[in-house]
mmCIF file of C-alpha atoms and ligand atoms in Angstrom:
data_model
loop_
_atom_site.group_PDB
_atom_site.id
_atom_site.type_symbol
_atom_site.label_atom_id
_atom_site.label_comp_id
_atom_site.label_asym_id
_atom_site.label_seq_id
_atom_site.Cartn_x
_atom_site.Cartn_y
_atom_site.Cartn_z
ATOM 1 C CA UNK A 931 16.976 -39.261 78.002
ATOM 2 C CA UNK A 932 15.747 -35.758 78.644
ATOM 3 C CA UNK A 933 12.297 -35.557 80.104
ATOM 4 C CA UNK A 934 9.920 -32.720 79.444
ATOM 5 C CA UNK A 935 10.346 -31.749 83.051
ATOM 6 C CA UNK A 936 14.117 -31.570 82.644
ATOM 7 C CA UNK A 937 13.820 -29.264 79.646
ATOM 8 C CA UNK A 938 11.421 -26.996 81.502
ATOM 9 C CA UNK A 939 13.750 -26.802 84.488
ATOM 10 C CA UNK A 940 16.760 -26.075 82.260
ATOM 11 C CA UNK A 941 14.846 -23.278 80.596
ATOM 12 C CA UNK A 942 13.909 -21.917 83.990
ATOM 13 C CA UNK A 943 17.530 -22.040 85.078
ATOM 14 C CA UNK A 944 18.668 -20.270 81.909
ATOM 15 C CA UNK A 945 16.080 -17.629 82.418
ATOM 16 C CA UNK A 946 17.221 -17.088 85.992
ATOM 17 C CA UNK A 947 20.807 -16.695 84.770
ATOM 18 C CA UNK A 948 19.801 -14.217 82.133
ATOM 19 C CA UNK A 949 17.804 -12.268 84.657
ATOM 20 C CA UNK A 950 20.675 -12.228 87.143
ATOM 21 C CA UNK A 951 23.206 -10.978 84.604
ATOM 22 C CA UNK A 952 20.713 -8.303 83.503
ATOM 23 C CA UNK A 953 20.243 -7.193 87.135
ATOM 24 C CA UNK A 954 24.022 -7.133 87.606
ATOM 25 C CA UNK A 955 24.446 -5.037 84.476
ATOM 26 C CA UNK A 956 21.895 -2.523 85.774
ATOM 27 C CA UNK A 957 24.431 -1.579 88.455
ATOM 28 C CA UNK A 958 26.235 0.222 85.661
ATOM 29 C CA UNK A 959 24.777 3.716 85.279
ATOM 30 C CA UNK A 960 25.476 3.905 81.512
ATOM 31 C CA UNK A 961 23.684 0.621 80.998
ATOM 32 C CA UNK A 962 20.731 1.691 83.122
ATOM 33 C CA UNK A 963 20.382 4.968 81.227
ATOM 34 C CA UNK A 964 20.493 3.221 77.878
ATOM 35 C CA UNK A 965 17.863 0.567 78.625
ATOM 36 C CA UNK A 966 15.510 3.258 79.946
ATOM 37 C CA UNK A 967 15.399 4.692 76.442
ATOM 38 C CA UNK A 968 14.481 1.410 74.719
ATOM 39 C CA UNK A 969 10.721 0.976 74.361
ATOM 40 C CA UNK A 970 10.386 -2.704 75.238
ATOM 41 C CA UNK A 971 9.954 -5.007 78.244
ATOM 42 C CA UNK A 972 12.611 -6.326 80.628
ATOM 43 C CA UNK A 973 11.720 -9.773 79.376
ATOM 44 C CA UNK A 974 13.084 -8.795 75.960
ATOM 45 C CA UNK A 975 16.011 -6.709 77.248
ATOM 46 C CA UNK A 976 17.475 -9.424 79.437
ATOM 47 C CA UNK A 977 18.050 -11.666 76.400
ATOM 48 C CA UNK A 978 20.603 -9.130 75.098
ATOM 49 C CA UNK A 979 22.517 -8.017 78.191
ATOM 50 C CA UNK A 980 25.953 -8.440 76.731
ATOM 51 C CA UNK A 981 25.216 -6.584 73.463
ATOM 52 C CA UNK A 982 23.416 -3.863 75.399
ATOM 53 C CA UNK A 983 26.534 -3.440 77.504
ATOM 54 C CA UNK A 984 28.545 -2.950 74.307
ATOM 55 C CA UNK A 985 25.986 -0.439 73.020
ATOM 56 C CA UNK A 986 26.021 1.459 76.347
ATOM 57 C CA UNK A 987 29.804 1.643 76.229
ATOM 58 C CA UNK A 988 29.766 2.995 72.658
ATOM 59 C CA UNK A 989 27.040 5.514 73.454
ATOM 60 C CA UNK A 990 29.101 6.733 76.392
ATOM 61 C CA UNK A 991 32.121 7.185 74.110
ATOM 62 C CA UNK A 992 29.936 9.381 71.887
ATOM 63 C CA UNK A 993 28.780 11.486 74.823
ATOM 64 C CA UNK A 994 32.391 12.186 75.732
ATOM 65 C CA UNK A 995 33.681 12.519 72.175
ATOM 66 C CA UNK A 996 35.906 15.460 71.298
ATOM 67 C CA UNK A 997 36.522 14.727 67.673
ATOM 68 C CA UNK A 998 35.888 12.039 65.106
ATOM 69 C CA UNK A 999 39.571 11.241 64.684
ATOM 70 C CA UNK A 1000 39.753 10.150 68.317
ATOM 71 C CA UNK A 1001 36.690 7.853 68.092
ATOM 72 C CA UNK A 1002 36.943 4.964 70.603
ATOM 73 C CA UNK A 1003 34.175 2.831 69.111
ATOM 74 C CA UNK A 1004 34.772 -0.453 67.350
ATOM 75 C CA UNK A 1005 33.925 1.098 63.969
ATOM 76 C CA UNK A 1006 35.206 4.664 63.807
ATOM 77 C CA UNK A 1007 32.278 7.099 63.453
ATOM 78 C CA UNK A 1008 29.604 4.493 64.152
ATOM 79 C CA UNK A 1009 27.791 3.321 67.233
ATOM 80 C CA UNK A 1010 25.970 0.118 68.003
ATOM 81 C CA UNK A 1011 22.297 0.880 68.347
ATOM 82 C CA UNK A 1012 19.540 -1.427 69.652
ATOM 83 C CA UNK A 1013 16.337 -1.288 67.647
ATOM 84 C CA UNK A 1014 13.113 -2.919 68.787
ATOM 85 C CA UNK A 1015 11.745 -5.537 66.418
ATOM 86 C CA UNK A 1016 8.637 -7.140 67.930
ATOM 87 C CA UNK A 1017 9.808 -9.391 70.760
ATOM 88 C CA UNK A 1018 13.435 -9.082 69.728
ATOM 89 C CA UNK A 1019 16.113 -6.438 69.558
ATOM 90 C CA UNK A 1020 18.205 -5.877 66.450
ATOM 91 C CA UNK A 1021 21.602 -4.244 66.720
ATOM 92 C CA UNK A 1022 22.811 -1.998 63.967
ATOM 93 C CA UNK A 1023 25.863 0.171 63.449
ATOM 94 C CA UNK A 1024 24.635 3.702 62.723
ATOM 95 C CA UNK A 1025 26.705 6.766 61.834
ATOM 96 C CA UNK A 1026 27.226 9.037 64.869
ATOM 97 C CA UNK A 1027 26.144 12.699 64.818
ATOM 98 C CA UNK A 1028 29.659 13.925 64.029
ATOM 99 C CA UNK A 1029 30.092 11.540 61.120
ATOM 100 C CA UNK A 1030 26.621 12.416 59.808
ATOM 101 C CA UNK A 1031 27.547 16.104 59.864
ATOM 102 C CA UNK A 1032 30.867 15.426 58.146
ATOM 103 C CA UNK A 1033 29.160 13.396 55.412
ATOM 104 C CA UNK A 1034 26.543 16.106 54.947
ATOM 105 C CA UNK A 1035 29.197 18.825 54.815
ATOM 106 C CA UNK A 1036 31.183 16.931 52.227
ATOM 107 C CA UNK A 1037 28.294 15.749 50.081
ATOM 108 C CA UNK A 1038 28.076 19.141 48.386
ATOM 109 C CA UNK A 1039 31.651 18.943 47.145
ATOM 110 C CA UNK A 1040 30.643 16.711 44.267
ATOM 111 C CA UNK A 1041 28.315 19.478 43.057
ATOM 112 C CA UNK A 1042 31.236 21.633 41.937
ATOM 113 C CA UNK A 1043 33.363 20.582 39.007
ATOM 114 C CA UNK A 1044 36.862 22.069 38.955
ATOM 115 C CA UNK A 1045 38.840 22.438 35.743
ATOM 116 C CA UNK A 1046 42.525 23.155 36.286
ATOM 117 C CA UNK A 1047 41.772 25.031 39.502
ATOM 118 C CA UNK A 1048 43.473 24.547 42.859
ATOM 119 C CA UNK A 1049 41.443 22.251 45.101
ATOM 120 C CA UNK A 1050 42.135 24.525 48.075
ATOM 121 C CA UNK A 1051 39.245 26.774 47.043
ATOM 122 C CA UNK A 1052 36.898 23.942 47.984
ATOM 123 C CA UNK A 1053 37.170 25.317 51.513
ATOM 124 C CA UNK A 1054 36.175 28.859 50.542
ATOM 125 C CA UNK A 1055 33.296 29.979 52.699
ATOM 126 C CA UNK A 1056 31.156 33.131 52.703
ATOM 127 C CA UNK A 1057 31.426 33.085 56.511
ATOM 128 C CA UNK A 1058 35.198 33.656 56.226
ATOM 129 C CA UNK A 1059 34.957 36.784 54.084
ATOM 130 C CA UNK A 1060 36.303 39.848 55.838
ATOM 131 C CA UNK A 1061 33.214 42.035 56.276
ATOM 132 C CA UNK A 1062 35.169 44.971 57.708
ATOM 133 C CA UNK A 1063 36.524 45.497 54.235
ATOM 134 C CA UNK A 1064 33.952 47.707 52.426
ATOM 135 C CA UNK A 1065 34.985 46.279 49.069
ATOM 136 C CA UNK A 1066 34.006 42.833 50.231
ATOM 137 C CA UNK A 1067 30.799 44.020 51.822
ATOM 138 C CA UNK A 1068 29.423 45.024 48.425
ATOM 139 C CA UNK A 1069 30.290 41.565 47.089
ATOM 140 C CA UNK A 1070 28.562 39.911 50.047
ATOM 141 C CA UNK A 1071 25.446 42.021 49.422
ATOM 142 C CA UNK A 1072 25.492 40.906 45.829
ATOM 143 C CA UNK A 1073 25.885 37.234 46.956
ATOM 144 C CA UNK A 1074 22.950 37.528 49.335
ATOM 145 C CA UNK A 1075 20.757 38.853 46.576
ATOM 146 C CA UNK A 1076 21.990 36.134 44.212
ATOM 147 C CA UNK A 1077 21.167 33.379 46.720
ATOM 148 C CA UNK A 1078 17.751 34.881 47.498
ATOM 149 C CA UNK A 1079 16.800 35.042 43.845
ATOM 150 C CA UNK A 1080 18.535 32.028 42.342
ATOM 151 C CA UNK A 1081 15.287 30.064 42.182
ATOM 152 C CA UNK A 1082 13.344 32.852 40.448
ATOM 153 C CA UNK A 1083 12.268 32.122 36.880
ATOM 154 C CA UNK A 1084 14.682 34.783 35.666
ATOM 155 C CA UNK A 1085 17.980 34.010 37.377
ATOM 156 C CA UNK A 1086 20.155 36.837 38.729
ATOM 157 C CA UNK A 1087 23.075 38.095 36.656
ATOM 158 C CA UNK A 1088 26.607 36.848 37.257
ATOM 159 C CA UNK A 1089 29.559 39.073 38.184
ATOM 160 C CA UNK A 1090 32.454 40.421 36.193
ATOM 161 C CA UNK A 1091 34.875 40.781 39.089
ATOM 162 C CA UNK A 1092 38.069 42.546 38.188
ATOM 163 C CA UNK A 1093 40.988 43.559 40.300
ATOM 164 C CA UNK A 1094 44.665 42.935 40.599
ATOM 165 C CA UNK A 1095 46.381 39.633 41.196
ATOM 166 C CA UNK A 1096 45.822 37.978 44.590
ATOM 167 C CA UNK A 1097 42.964 40.172 45.838
ATOM 168 C CA UNK A 1098 40.817 37.093 46.470
ATOM 169 C CA UNK A 1099 38.534 37.219 43.416
ATOM 170 C CA UNK A 1100 38.550 33.479 42.774
ATOM 171 C CA UNK A 1101 38.129 32.782 46.480
ATOM 172 C CA UNK A 1102 35.084 35.051 46.699
ATOM 173 C CA UNK A 1103 33.226 33.457 43.799
ATOM 174 C CA UNK A 1104 34.185 29.969 45.000
ATOM 175 C CA UNK A 1105 32.627 30.753 48.368
ATOM 176 C CA UNK A 1106 29.344 31.598 46.623
ATOM 177 C CA UNK A 1107 29.504 28.395 44.575
ATOM 178 C CA UNK A 1108 30.130 26.362 47.730
ATOM 179 C CA UNK A 1109 27.015 27.878 49.258
ATOM 180 C CA UNK A 1110 25.030 27.092 46.116
ATOM 181 C CA UNK A 1111 26.402 23.537 46.131
ATOM 182 C CA UNK A 1112 25.116 23.045 49.663
ATOM 183 C CA UNK A 1113 21.703 23.976 48.296
ATOM 184 C CA UNK A 1114 22.052 21.353 45.563
ATOM 185 C CA UNK A 1115 23.016 23.695 42.703
ATOM 186 C CA UNK A 1116 25.657 22.385 40.290
ATOM 187 C CA UNK A 1117 28.461 24.656 39.173
ATOM 188 C CA UNK A 1118 31.870 24.615 37.522
ATOM 189 C CA UNK A 1119 35.013 26.677 38.011
ATOM 190 C CA UNK A 1120 37.202 26.804 34.958
ATOM 191 C CA UNK A 1121 40.675 28.301 34.919
ATOM 192 C CA UNK A 1122 40.077 29.781 31.512
ATOM 193 C CA UNK A 1123 43.607 30.054 30.022
ATOM 194 C CA UNK A 1124 44.407 26.448 30.857
ATOM 195 C CA UNK A 1125 40.967 25.266 29.824
ATOM 196 C CA UNK A 1126 41.448 26.736 26.359
ATOM 197 C CA UNK A 1127 44.819 25.024 26.071
ATOM 198 C CA UNK A 1128 43.426 21.685 27.186
ATOM 199 C CA UNK A 1129 40.490 21.987 24.785
ATOM 200 C CA UNK A 1130 42.941 22.342 21.944
ATOM 201 C CA UNK A 1131 44.851 19.286 23.121
ATOM 202 C CA UNK A 1132 41.750 17.169 23.531
ATOM 203 C CA UNK A 1133 40.469 17.978 20.081
ATOM 204 C CA UNK A 1134 40.276 14.331 19.111
ATOM 205 C CA UNK A 1135 39.144 12.947 22.466
ATOM 206 C CA UNK A 1136 36.743 14.441 24.999
ATOM 207 C CA UNK A 1137 36.741 17.960 23.570
ATOM 208 C CA UNK A 1138 33.021 17.934 22.756
ATOM 209 C CA UNK A 1139 32.068 16.602 26.176
ATOM 210 C CA UNK A 1140 34.044 19.275 28.033
ATOM 211 C CA UNK A 1141 32.803 22.033 25.815
ATOM 212 C CA UNK A 1142 29.140 21.036 26.096
ATOM 213 C CA UNK A 1143 29.451 20.543 29.835
ATOM 214 C CA UNK A 1144 30.754 24.071 30.282
ATOM 215 C CA UNK A 1145 28.109 25.543 28.019
ATOM 216 C CA UNK A 1146 25.294 23.934 29.982
ATOM 217 C CA UNK A 1147 26.434 23.803 33.612
ATOM 218 C CA UNK A 1148 23.835 25.703 35.729
ATOM 219 C CA UNK A 1149 26.385 28.164 37.180
ATOM 220 C CA UNK A 1150 29.814 28.848 35.689
ATOM 221 C CA UNK A 1151 32.941 30.789 36.615
ATOM 222 C CA UNK A 1152 35.399 31.535 33.848
ATOM 223 C CA UNK A 1153 38.363 32.309 36.043
ATOM 224 C CA UNK A 1154 41.106 34.685 34.949
ATOM 225 C CA UNK A 1155 39.729 35.634 31.577
ATOM 226 C CA UNK A 1156 42.187 37.930 29.818
ATOM 227 C CA UNK A 1157 45.209 35.846 30.883
ATOM 228 C CA UNK A 1158 44.792 33.514 27.887
ATOM 229 C CA UNK A 1159 46.642 33.631 24.618
ATOM 230 C CA UNK A 1160 44.048 35.023 22.213
ATOM 231 C CA UNK A 1161 43.252 33.278 18.983
ATOM 232 C CA UNK A 1162 40.260 33.861 16.783
ATOM 233 C CA UNK A 1163 39.282 30.203 17.363
ATOM 234 C CA UNK A 1164 39.314 30.589 21.177
ATOM 235 C CA UNK A 1165 37.499 33.888 21.071
ATOM 236 C CA UNK A 1166 34.830 33.205 18.448
ATOM 237 C CA UNK A 1167 34.297 29.430 18.421
ATOM 238 C CA UNK A 1168 34.785 28.730 22.102
ATOM 239 C CA UNK A 1169 34.168 31.826 24.225
ATOM 240 C CA UNK A 1170 31.633 33.358 21.834
ATOM 241 C CA UNK A 1171 29.698 30.131 21.630
ATOM 242 C CA UNK A 1172 29.734 29.469 25.406
ATOM 243 C CA UNK A 1173 28.470 32.983 26.080
ATOM 244 C CA UNK A 1174 25.837 32.925 23.354
ATOM 245 C CA UNK A 1175 24.359 29.669 24.639
ATOM 246 C CA UNK A 1176 24.401 30.710 28.294
ATOM 247 C CA UNK A 1177 22.938 34.117 27.520
ATOM 248 C CA UNK A 1178 20.047 32.606 25.591
ATOM 249 C CA UNK A 1179 19.385 30.051 28.309
ATOM 250 C CA UNK A 1180 19.711 32.606 31.128
ATOM 251 C CA UNK A 1181 22.430 30.576 32.889
ATOM 252 C CA UNK A 1182 24.370 32.667 35.437
ATOM 253 C CA UNK A 1183 27.989 33.166 34.380
ATOM 254 C CA UNK A 1184 30.797 34.694 36.424
ATOM 255 C CA UNK A 1185 34.173 36.048 35.354
ATOM 256 C CA UNK A 1186 37.252 37.046 37.249
ATOM 257 C CA UNK A 1187 39.946 39.047 35.538
ATOM 258 C CA UNK A 1188 42.932 41.238 36.181
ATOM 259 C CA UNK A 1189 41.620 43.400 33.331
ATOM 260 C CA UNK A 1190 38.787 45.898 33.261
ATOM 261 C CA UNK A 1191 36.164 45.304 30.562
ATOM 262 C CA UNK A 1192 37.799 48.016 28.400
ATOM 263 C CA UNK A 1193 41.176 46.336 28.775
ATOM 264 C CA UNK A 1194 39.641 42.935 28.031
ATOM 265 C CA UNK A 1195 38.130 44.345 24.845
ATOM 266 C CA UNK A 1196 41.543 45.540 23.811
ATOM 267 C CA UNK A 1197 43.064 42.165 24.693
ATOM 268 C CA UNK A 1198 40.477 40.271 22.654
ATOM 269 C CA UNK A 1199 40.974 42.508 19.624
ATOM 270 C CA UNK A 1200 44.203 40.741 18.649
ATOM 271 C CA UNK A 1201 44.951 43.409 16.126
ATOM 272 C CA UNK A 1202 43.613 46.732 14.976
ATOM 273 C CA UNK A 1203 41.946 45.158 11.973
ATOM 274 C CA UNK A 1204 38.343 46.319 11.914
ATOM 275 C CA UNK A 1205 36.831 42.855 11.847
ATOM 276 C CA UNK A 1206 38.667 41.765 15.030
ATOM 277 C CA UNK A 1207 37.497 44.863 16.869
ATOM 278 C CA UNK A 1208 33.885 44.096 16.019
ATOM 279 C CA UNK A 1209 34.274 40.517 17.231
ATOM 280 C CA UNK A 1210 35.891 41.634 20.489
ATOM 281 C CA UNK A 1211 33.085 44.157 20.983
ATOM 282 C CA UNK A 1212 30.463 41.451 20.561
ATOM 283 C CA UNK A 1213 32.061 39.354 23.317
ATOM 284 C CA UNK A 1214 32.176 42.361 25.637
ATOM 285 C CA UNK A 1215 28.533 43.173 24.908
ATOM 286 C CA UNK A 1216 27.527 39.657 25.865
ATOM 287 C CA UNK A 1217 29.532 39.832 29.087
ATOM 288 C CA UNK A 1218 27.928 43.185 29.908
ATOM 289 C CA UNK A 1219 24.480 41.750 29.267
ATOM 290 C CA UNK A 1220 25.115 38.752 31.519
ATOM 291 C CA UNK A 1221 26.925 40.342 34.456
ATOM 292 C CA UNK A 1222 27.237 43.122 36.941
ATOM 293 C CA UNK A 1223 30.620 44.784 36.614
ATOM 294 C CA UNK A 1224 32.452 45.057 39.936
ATOM 295 C CA UNK A 1225 35.931 46.135 40.824
ATOM 296 C CA UNK A 1226 37.795 44.673 43.787
ATOM 297 C CA UNK A 1227 40.543 46.769 45.263
ATOM 298 C CA UNK A 1228 42.410 45.027 48.028
ATOM 299 C CA UNK A 1229 45.791 43.929 49.278
ATOM 300 C CA UNK A 1230 47.475 40.859 47.805
ATOM 301 C CA UNK A 1231 46.413 37.872 49.903
ATOM 302 C CA UNK A 1232 48.579 35.406 48.111
ATOM 303 C CA UNK A 1233 51.459 33.585 49.787
ATOM 304 C CA UNK A 1234 54.596 33.406 47.747
ATOM 305 C CA UNK A 1235 54.284 29.625 47.651
ATOM 306 C CA UNK A 1236 50.734 29.662 46.197
ATOM 307 C CA UNK A 1237 50.507 28.344 42.651
ATOM 308 C CA UNK A 1238 49.742 31.104 40.176
ATOM 309 C CA UNK A 1239 46.409 29.706 39.065
ATOM 310 C CA UNK A 1240 45.115 29.046 42.600
HETATM 311 P P1 ADP B 2315 42.788 36.257 42.859
HETATM 312 O O1 ADP B 2315 41.841 35.296 42.217
HETATM 313 O O2 ADP B 2315 42.228 37.615 43.019
HETATM 314 O O3 ADP B 2315 44.156 36.284 42.210
HETATM 315 P P2 ADP B 2315 42.653 34.372 45.018
HETATM 316 O O4 ADP B 2315 41.196 34.213 45.138
HETATM 317 O O5 ADP B 2315 43.406 33.264 44.347
HETATM 318 O O6 ADP B 2315 43.037 35.761 44.355
HETATM 319 O O7 ADP B 2315 43.223 34.620 46.490
HETATM 320 C C1 ADP B 2315 44.602 34.695 46.772
HETATM 321 C C2 ADP B 2315 44.944 33.837 47.980
HETATM 322 O O8 ADP B 2315 44.319 34.338 49.144
HETATM 323 C C3 ADP B 2315 44.470 32.406 47.835
HETATM 324 O O9 ADP B 2315 45.440 31.542 48.387
HETATM 325 C C4 ADP B 2315 43.194 32.369 48.618
HETATM 326 O O10 ADP B 2315 42.928 31.057 49.102
HETATM 327 C C5 ADP B 2315 43.464 33.370 49.733
HETATM 328 N N1 ADP B 2315 42.240 34.051 50.175
HETATM 329 C C6 ADP B 2315 41.548 34.986 49.489
HETATM 330 N N2 ADP B 2315 40.493 35.429 50.185
HETATM 331 C C7 ADP B 2315 40.526 34.762 51.371
HETATM 332 C C8 ADP B 2315 39.713 34.762 52.567
HETATM 333 N N3 ADP B 2315 38.630 35.547 52.698
HETATM 334 N N4 ADP B 2315 40.048 33.924 53.556
HETATM 335 C C9 ADP B 2315 41.103 33.125 53.450
HETATM 336 N N5 ADP B 2315 41.919 33.069 52.367
HETATM 337 C C10 ADP B 2315 41.650 33.866 51.350
HETATM 338 MG MG1 MG B 2316 42.135 34.067 40.629
#
């Protein structure tokens, strides 16, 4: 039968063992550095020597980390961290700095809704715009002003950016939207010709949802307007109604087009019948009210393998 004295001596022995293994572990520089940073007593620390050794090893991996993909820790992107809890230590897996940055960088992506647009523009960044090109400089100035004033009660106007195929119009606006998304602003990029087609096809299903979403989204790009097949339905019921709503609500709206506004007016006229001309004019007037008109002259940046609507 165990006597009280036996139990006490066992406990003493255990304690001695714990202490010895803790002292041994302190020979390791990584271990020593880690325990120095934990605000608790040696009495507490020595109960957790083996887990602290694991944590020290993981922390050291982080200090010498080159990239997340090469993470040497047990759980990629996480490190075991000791946290003081009274007279105990708790060990938790916390995201490392690199993973935290990656998650933060990617969180904004869900703020931009893409409709029939190439996902590659998700990487568009204002920092990558060629500032030596004077044409782009004026766009960057406009972007800066837009970002500075987006939170004003009267929001800045959008852009009607026109220029030939492949000059980077979509890329430029996407880079602004990415910046807005990082600041928590929701936006949508709609490849307009395809969007119109898909609206027609979804007439019996989610047509209303899509249409209302686009009308109300805080910032909108109607990409490649003028490349659509014109119908009076598309022009008056869809485009006219989107623009009317957004104009009244002061919601910034952007357009890219291969056509100038005069050419777009012509395109929207369908025919020379008087009534069509008046309707086309009304659309153009709304666009003029809502945007600054800017022309982009530049070389074609498109690779031959790029999809047309990228
Ligand atoms: P547009 O809309 O004028 O037809 P895009 O915006 O689609 O042209 O640009 C054409 C191609 O060039 C795309 O593949 C786009 O990703 C690329 N591109 C445009 N501007 C840049 C830039 N500043 N940096 C890197 N790639 C760019
Ligand atoms: Mg484009």
